[in-house]
mmCIF file of C-alpha atoms in Angstrom:
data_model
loop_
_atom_site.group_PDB
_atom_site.id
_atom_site.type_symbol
_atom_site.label_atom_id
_atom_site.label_comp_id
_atom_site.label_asym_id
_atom_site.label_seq_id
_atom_site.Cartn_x
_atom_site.Cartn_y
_atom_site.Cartn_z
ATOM 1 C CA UNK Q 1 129.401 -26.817 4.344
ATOM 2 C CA UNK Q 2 132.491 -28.927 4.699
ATOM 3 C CA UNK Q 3 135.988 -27.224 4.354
ATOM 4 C CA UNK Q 4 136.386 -28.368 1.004
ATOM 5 C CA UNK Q 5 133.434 -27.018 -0.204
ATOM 6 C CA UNK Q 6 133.824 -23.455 1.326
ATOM 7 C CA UNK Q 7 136.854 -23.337 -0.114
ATOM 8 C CA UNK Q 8 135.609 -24.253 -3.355
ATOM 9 C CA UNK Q 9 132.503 -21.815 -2.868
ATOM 10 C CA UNK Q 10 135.455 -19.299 -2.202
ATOM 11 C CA UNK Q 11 137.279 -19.443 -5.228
ATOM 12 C CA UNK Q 12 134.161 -19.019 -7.246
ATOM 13 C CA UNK Q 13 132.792 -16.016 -5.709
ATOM 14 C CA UNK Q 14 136.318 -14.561 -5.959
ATOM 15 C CA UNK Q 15 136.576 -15.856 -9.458
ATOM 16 C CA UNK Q 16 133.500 -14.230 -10.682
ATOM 17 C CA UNK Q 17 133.627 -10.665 -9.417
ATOM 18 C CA UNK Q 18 137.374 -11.006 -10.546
ATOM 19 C CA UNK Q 19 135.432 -10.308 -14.095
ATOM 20 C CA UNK Q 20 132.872 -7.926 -13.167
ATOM 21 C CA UNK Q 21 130.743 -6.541 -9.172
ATOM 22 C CA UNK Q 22 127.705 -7.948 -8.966
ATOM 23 C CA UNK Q 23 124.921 -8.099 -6.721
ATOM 24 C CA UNK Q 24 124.311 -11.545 -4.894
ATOM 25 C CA UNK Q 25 121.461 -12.043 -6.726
ATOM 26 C CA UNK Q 26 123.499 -11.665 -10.193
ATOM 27 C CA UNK Q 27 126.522 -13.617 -8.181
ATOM 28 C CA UNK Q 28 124.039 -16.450 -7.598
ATOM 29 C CA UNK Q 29 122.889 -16.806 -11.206
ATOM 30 C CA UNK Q 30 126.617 -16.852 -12.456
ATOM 31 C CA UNK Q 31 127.141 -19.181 -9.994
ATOM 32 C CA UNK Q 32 124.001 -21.657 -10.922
ATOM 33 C CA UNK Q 33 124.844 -20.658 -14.810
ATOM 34 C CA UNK Q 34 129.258 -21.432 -15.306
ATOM 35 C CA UNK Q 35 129.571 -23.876 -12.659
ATOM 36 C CA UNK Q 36 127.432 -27.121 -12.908
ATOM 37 C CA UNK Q 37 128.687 -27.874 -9.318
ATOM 38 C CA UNK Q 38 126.682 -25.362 -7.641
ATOM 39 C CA UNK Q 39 123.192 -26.073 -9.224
ATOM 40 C CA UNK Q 40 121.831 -26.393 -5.453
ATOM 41 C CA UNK Q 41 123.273 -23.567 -4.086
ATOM 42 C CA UNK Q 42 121.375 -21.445 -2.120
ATOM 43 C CA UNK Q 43 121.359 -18.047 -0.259
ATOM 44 C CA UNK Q 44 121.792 -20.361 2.297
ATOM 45 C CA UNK Q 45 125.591 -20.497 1.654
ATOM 46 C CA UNK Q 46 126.195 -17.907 -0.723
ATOM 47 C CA UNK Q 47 125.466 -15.088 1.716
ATOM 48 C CA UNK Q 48 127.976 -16.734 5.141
ATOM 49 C CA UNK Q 49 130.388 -16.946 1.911
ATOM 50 C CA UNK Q 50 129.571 -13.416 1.194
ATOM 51 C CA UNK Q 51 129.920 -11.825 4.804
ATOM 52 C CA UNK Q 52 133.091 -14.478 5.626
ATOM 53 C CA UNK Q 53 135.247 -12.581 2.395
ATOM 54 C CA UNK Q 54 134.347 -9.136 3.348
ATOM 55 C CA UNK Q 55 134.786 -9.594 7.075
ATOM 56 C CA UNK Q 56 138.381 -10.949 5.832
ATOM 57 C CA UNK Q 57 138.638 -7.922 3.777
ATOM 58 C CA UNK Q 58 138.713 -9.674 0.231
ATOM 59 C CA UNK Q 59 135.481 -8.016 -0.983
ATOM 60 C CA UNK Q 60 133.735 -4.962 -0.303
ATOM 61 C CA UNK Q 61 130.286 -3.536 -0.505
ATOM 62 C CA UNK Q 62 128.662 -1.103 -2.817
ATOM 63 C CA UNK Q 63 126.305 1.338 -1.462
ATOM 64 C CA UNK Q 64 122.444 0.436 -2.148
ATOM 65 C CA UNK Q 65 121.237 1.479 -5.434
ATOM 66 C CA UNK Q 66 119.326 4.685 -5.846
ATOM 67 C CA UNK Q 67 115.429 4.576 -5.177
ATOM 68 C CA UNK Q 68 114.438 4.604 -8.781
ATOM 69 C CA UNK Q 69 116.742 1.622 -9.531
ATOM 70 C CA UNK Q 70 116.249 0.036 -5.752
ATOM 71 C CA UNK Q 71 112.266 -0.483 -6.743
ATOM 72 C CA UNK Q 72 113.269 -2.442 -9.832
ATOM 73 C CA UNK Q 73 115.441 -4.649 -8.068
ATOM 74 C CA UNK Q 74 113.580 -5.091 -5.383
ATOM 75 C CA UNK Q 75 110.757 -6.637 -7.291
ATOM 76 C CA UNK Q 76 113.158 -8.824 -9.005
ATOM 77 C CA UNK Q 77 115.471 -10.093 -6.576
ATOM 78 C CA UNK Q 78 114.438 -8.912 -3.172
ATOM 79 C CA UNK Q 79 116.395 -5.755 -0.725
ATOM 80 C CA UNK Q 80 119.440 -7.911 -0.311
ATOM 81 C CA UNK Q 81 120.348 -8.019 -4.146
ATOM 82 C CA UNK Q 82 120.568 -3.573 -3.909
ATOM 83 C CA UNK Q 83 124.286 -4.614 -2.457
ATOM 84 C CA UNK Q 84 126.859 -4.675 -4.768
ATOM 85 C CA UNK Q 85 130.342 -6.970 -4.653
ATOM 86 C CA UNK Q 86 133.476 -6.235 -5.832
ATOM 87 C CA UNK Q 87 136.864 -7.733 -5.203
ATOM 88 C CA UNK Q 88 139.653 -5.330 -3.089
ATOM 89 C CA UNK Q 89 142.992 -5.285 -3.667
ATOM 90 C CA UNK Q 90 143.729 -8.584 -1.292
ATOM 91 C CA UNK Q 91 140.796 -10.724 -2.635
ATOM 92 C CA UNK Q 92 142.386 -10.198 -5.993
ATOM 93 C CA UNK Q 93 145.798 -11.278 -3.994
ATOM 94 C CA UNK Q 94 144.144 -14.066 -2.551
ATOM 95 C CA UNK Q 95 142.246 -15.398 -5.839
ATOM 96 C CA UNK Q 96 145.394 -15.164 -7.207
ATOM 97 C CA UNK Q 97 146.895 -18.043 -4.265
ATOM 98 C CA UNK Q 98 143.610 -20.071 -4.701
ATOM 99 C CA UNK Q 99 144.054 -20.575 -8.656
ATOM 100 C CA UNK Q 100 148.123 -21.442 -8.196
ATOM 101 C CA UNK Q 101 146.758 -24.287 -5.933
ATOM 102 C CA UNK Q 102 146.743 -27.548 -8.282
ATOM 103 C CA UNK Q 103 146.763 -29.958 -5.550
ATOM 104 C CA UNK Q 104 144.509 -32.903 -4.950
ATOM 105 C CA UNK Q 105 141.703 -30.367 -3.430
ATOM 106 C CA UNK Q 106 141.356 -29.399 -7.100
ATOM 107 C CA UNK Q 107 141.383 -32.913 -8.634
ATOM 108 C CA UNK Q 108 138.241 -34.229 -6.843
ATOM 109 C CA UNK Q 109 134.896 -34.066 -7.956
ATOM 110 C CA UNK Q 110 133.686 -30.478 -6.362
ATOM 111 C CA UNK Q 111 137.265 -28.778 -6.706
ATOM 112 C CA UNK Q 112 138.126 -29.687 -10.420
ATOM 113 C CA UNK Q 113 134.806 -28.197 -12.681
ATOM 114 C CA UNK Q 114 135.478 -25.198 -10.629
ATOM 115 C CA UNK Q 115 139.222 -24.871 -10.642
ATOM 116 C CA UNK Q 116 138.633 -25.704 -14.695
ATOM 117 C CA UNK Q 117 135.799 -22.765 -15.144
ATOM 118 C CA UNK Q 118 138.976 -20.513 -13.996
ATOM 119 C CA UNK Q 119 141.884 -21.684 -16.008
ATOM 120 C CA UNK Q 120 141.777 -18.525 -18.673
ATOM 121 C CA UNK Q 121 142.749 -17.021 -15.436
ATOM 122 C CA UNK Q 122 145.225 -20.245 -14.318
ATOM 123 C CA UNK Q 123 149.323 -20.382 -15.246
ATOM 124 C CA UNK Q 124 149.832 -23.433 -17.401
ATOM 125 C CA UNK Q 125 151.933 -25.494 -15.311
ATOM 126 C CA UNK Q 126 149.242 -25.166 -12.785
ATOM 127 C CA UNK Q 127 146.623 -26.095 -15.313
ATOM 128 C CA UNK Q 128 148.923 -28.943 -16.051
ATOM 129 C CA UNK Q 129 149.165 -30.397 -13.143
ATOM 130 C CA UNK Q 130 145.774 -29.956 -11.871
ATOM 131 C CA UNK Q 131 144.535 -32.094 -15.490
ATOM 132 C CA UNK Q 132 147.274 -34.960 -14.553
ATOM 133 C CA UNK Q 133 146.236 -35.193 -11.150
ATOM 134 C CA UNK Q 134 142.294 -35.330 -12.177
ATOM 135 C CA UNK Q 135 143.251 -37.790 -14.436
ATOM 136 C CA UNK Q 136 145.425 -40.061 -11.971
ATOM 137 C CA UNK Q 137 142.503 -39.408 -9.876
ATOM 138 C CA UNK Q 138 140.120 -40.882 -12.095
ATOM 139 C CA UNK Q 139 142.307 -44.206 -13.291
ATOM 140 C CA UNK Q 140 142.160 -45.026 -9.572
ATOM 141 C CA UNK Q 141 139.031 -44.570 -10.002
ATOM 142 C CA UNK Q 142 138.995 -47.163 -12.616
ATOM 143 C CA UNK Q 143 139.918 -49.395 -11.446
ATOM 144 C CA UNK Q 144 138.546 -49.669 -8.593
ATOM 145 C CA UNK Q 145 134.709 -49.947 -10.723
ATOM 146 C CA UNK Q 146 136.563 -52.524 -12.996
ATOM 147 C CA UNK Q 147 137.326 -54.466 -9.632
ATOM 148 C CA UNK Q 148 133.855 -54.268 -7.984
ATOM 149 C CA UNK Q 149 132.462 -55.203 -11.566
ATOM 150 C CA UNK Q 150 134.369 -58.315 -11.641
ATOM 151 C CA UNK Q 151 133.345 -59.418 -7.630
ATOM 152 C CA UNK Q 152 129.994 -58.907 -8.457
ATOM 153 C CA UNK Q 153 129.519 -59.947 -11.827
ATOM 154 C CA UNK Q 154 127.483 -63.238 -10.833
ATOM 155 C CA UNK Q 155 126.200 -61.974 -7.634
ATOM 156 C CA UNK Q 156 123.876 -58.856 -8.882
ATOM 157 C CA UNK Q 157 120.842 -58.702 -11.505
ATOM 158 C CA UNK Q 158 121.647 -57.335 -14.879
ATOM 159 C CA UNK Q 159 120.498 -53.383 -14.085
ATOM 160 C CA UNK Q 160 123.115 -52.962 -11.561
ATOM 161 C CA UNK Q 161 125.296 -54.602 -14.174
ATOM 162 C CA UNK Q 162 124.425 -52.026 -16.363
ATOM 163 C CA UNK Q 163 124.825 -49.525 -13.192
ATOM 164 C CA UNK Q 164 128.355 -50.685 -13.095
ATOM 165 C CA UNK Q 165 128.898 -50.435 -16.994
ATOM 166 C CA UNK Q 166 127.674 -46.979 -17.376
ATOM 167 C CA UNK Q 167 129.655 -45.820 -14.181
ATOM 168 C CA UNK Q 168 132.782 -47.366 -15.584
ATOM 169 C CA UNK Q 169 132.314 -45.747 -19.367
ATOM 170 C CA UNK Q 170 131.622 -42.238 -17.644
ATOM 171 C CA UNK Q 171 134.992 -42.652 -15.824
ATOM 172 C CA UNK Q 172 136.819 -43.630 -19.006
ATOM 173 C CA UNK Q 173 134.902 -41.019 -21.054
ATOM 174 C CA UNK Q 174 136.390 -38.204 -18.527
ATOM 175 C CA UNK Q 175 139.822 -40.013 -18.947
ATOM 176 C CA UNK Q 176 139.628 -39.610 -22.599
ATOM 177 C CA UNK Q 177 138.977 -36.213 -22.525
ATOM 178 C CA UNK Q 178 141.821 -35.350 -20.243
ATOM 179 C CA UNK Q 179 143.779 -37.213 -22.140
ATOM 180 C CA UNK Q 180 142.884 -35.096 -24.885
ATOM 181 C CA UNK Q 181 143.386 -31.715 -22.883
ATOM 182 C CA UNK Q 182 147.051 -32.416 -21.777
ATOM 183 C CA UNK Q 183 148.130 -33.013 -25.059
ATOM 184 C CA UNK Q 184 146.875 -29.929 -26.040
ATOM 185 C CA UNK Q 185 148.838 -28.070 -22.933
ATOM 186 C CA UNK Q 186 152.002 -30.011 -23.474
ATOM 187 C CA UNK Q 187 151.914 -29.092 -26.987
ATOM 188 C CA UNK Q 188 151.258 -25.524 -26.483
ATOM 189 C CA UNK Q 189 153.818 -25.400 -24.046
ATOM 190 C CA UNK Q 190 156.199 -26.735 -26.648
ATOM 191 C CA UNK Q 191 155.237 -23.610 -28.803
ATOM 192 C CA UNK Q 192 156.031 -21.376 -26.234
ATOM 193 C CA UNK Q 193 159.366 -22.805 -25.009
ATOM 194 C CA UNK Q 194 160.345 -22.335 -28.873
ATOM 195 C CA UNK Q 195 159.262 -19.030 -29.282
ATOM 196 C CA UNK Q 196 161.237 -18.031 -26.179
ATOM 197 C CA UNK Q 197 164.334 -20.035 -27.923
ATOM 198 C CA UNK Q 198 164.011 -18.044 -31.296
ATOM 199 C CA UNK Q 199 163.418 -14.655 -29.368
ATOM 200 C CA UNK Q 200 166.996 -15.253 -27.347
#
């Protein structure tokens, strides 16, 4: 995986036994189930993730199951789901850095739906600024479909017109909706500045 995406991959696996320790097989699920973004991921990369974070001392490991629960398991998942993740004092110290990150890592297309699955867990401002920078993201975005639209307009049959079109409405769809979502944070941080005002 590229850098971006084991970082990603990071702060979901952190994110998730943040709530509750799981086995991978249970970590996998949640991970196929919350976030759309890791639909193909396999025990392929979950289990490098797995080793990297406890190696690094940000999770730890369970011991196995007892037999009468290992046979259950076993038959379910396979031996490797008996191990049981939870987060250690520095992984919750380190989750904590990943999800005050609002950067453009968390505006692109991998980083945001997973940075957004976590933001009950996010400070506003960082919430904020990771929604205006997915949005900037996407009006660049924009225009640059609105721009190959118009150079290719007479040169392309009409499906890739209609390639174009529905590319360009998905984009402005998002935009919308983001739109949408920082007015909601601005105005909820407007509550909260007054209720700190009438409390002083």
């Amino acid at each position: 995986m590229g850098r971006n995406r084991s970082g990603v991959l990071e702060l979901a696996v952190l994110g998730l036994l943040n709530g509750t320790p799981m086995h991978g097989y249970e970590l996998r699920k949640r991970l196929y189930t919350v976030l759309g973004a890791f639909r193909a991921l396999s025990y392929g990369s979950l289990y490098p993730c797995l080793h990297e974070l406890q190696a690094a001392g940000l999770i730890t490991e369970d011991e196995p199951e007892s037999q009468a629960q290992a046979g259950t398991a076993r038959a379910r998942a396979g031996r490797r789901s008996l191990k049981v993740y939870r987060l250690t004092a520095d992984g919750k110290e380190r989750l904590q850095e990943l999800l005050g990150e609002g950067g453009p890592s968390a505006w692109e297309d991998d980083g945001f739906g997973v940075h957004f699955a976590f933001f009950g867990q996010t400070r506003a401002d960082v919430r904020l600024r990771i929604l205006e920078g997915r949005r900037s993201r996407l009006e660049e975005r924009t225009e640059a479909i609105r721009s190959a639209f118009s150079r290719t307009m007479g040169r392309v049959d009409s499906y890739t017109l209609e390639l174009h079109r529905h590319g360009l409405e998905s984009v402005e769809r998002e935009v919308r909706w983001l739109n949408e979502l920082i007015a909601s944070e601005r105005q909820a941080g407007g509550h909260d500045n007054i209720s700190e005002k009438e409390s002083s």
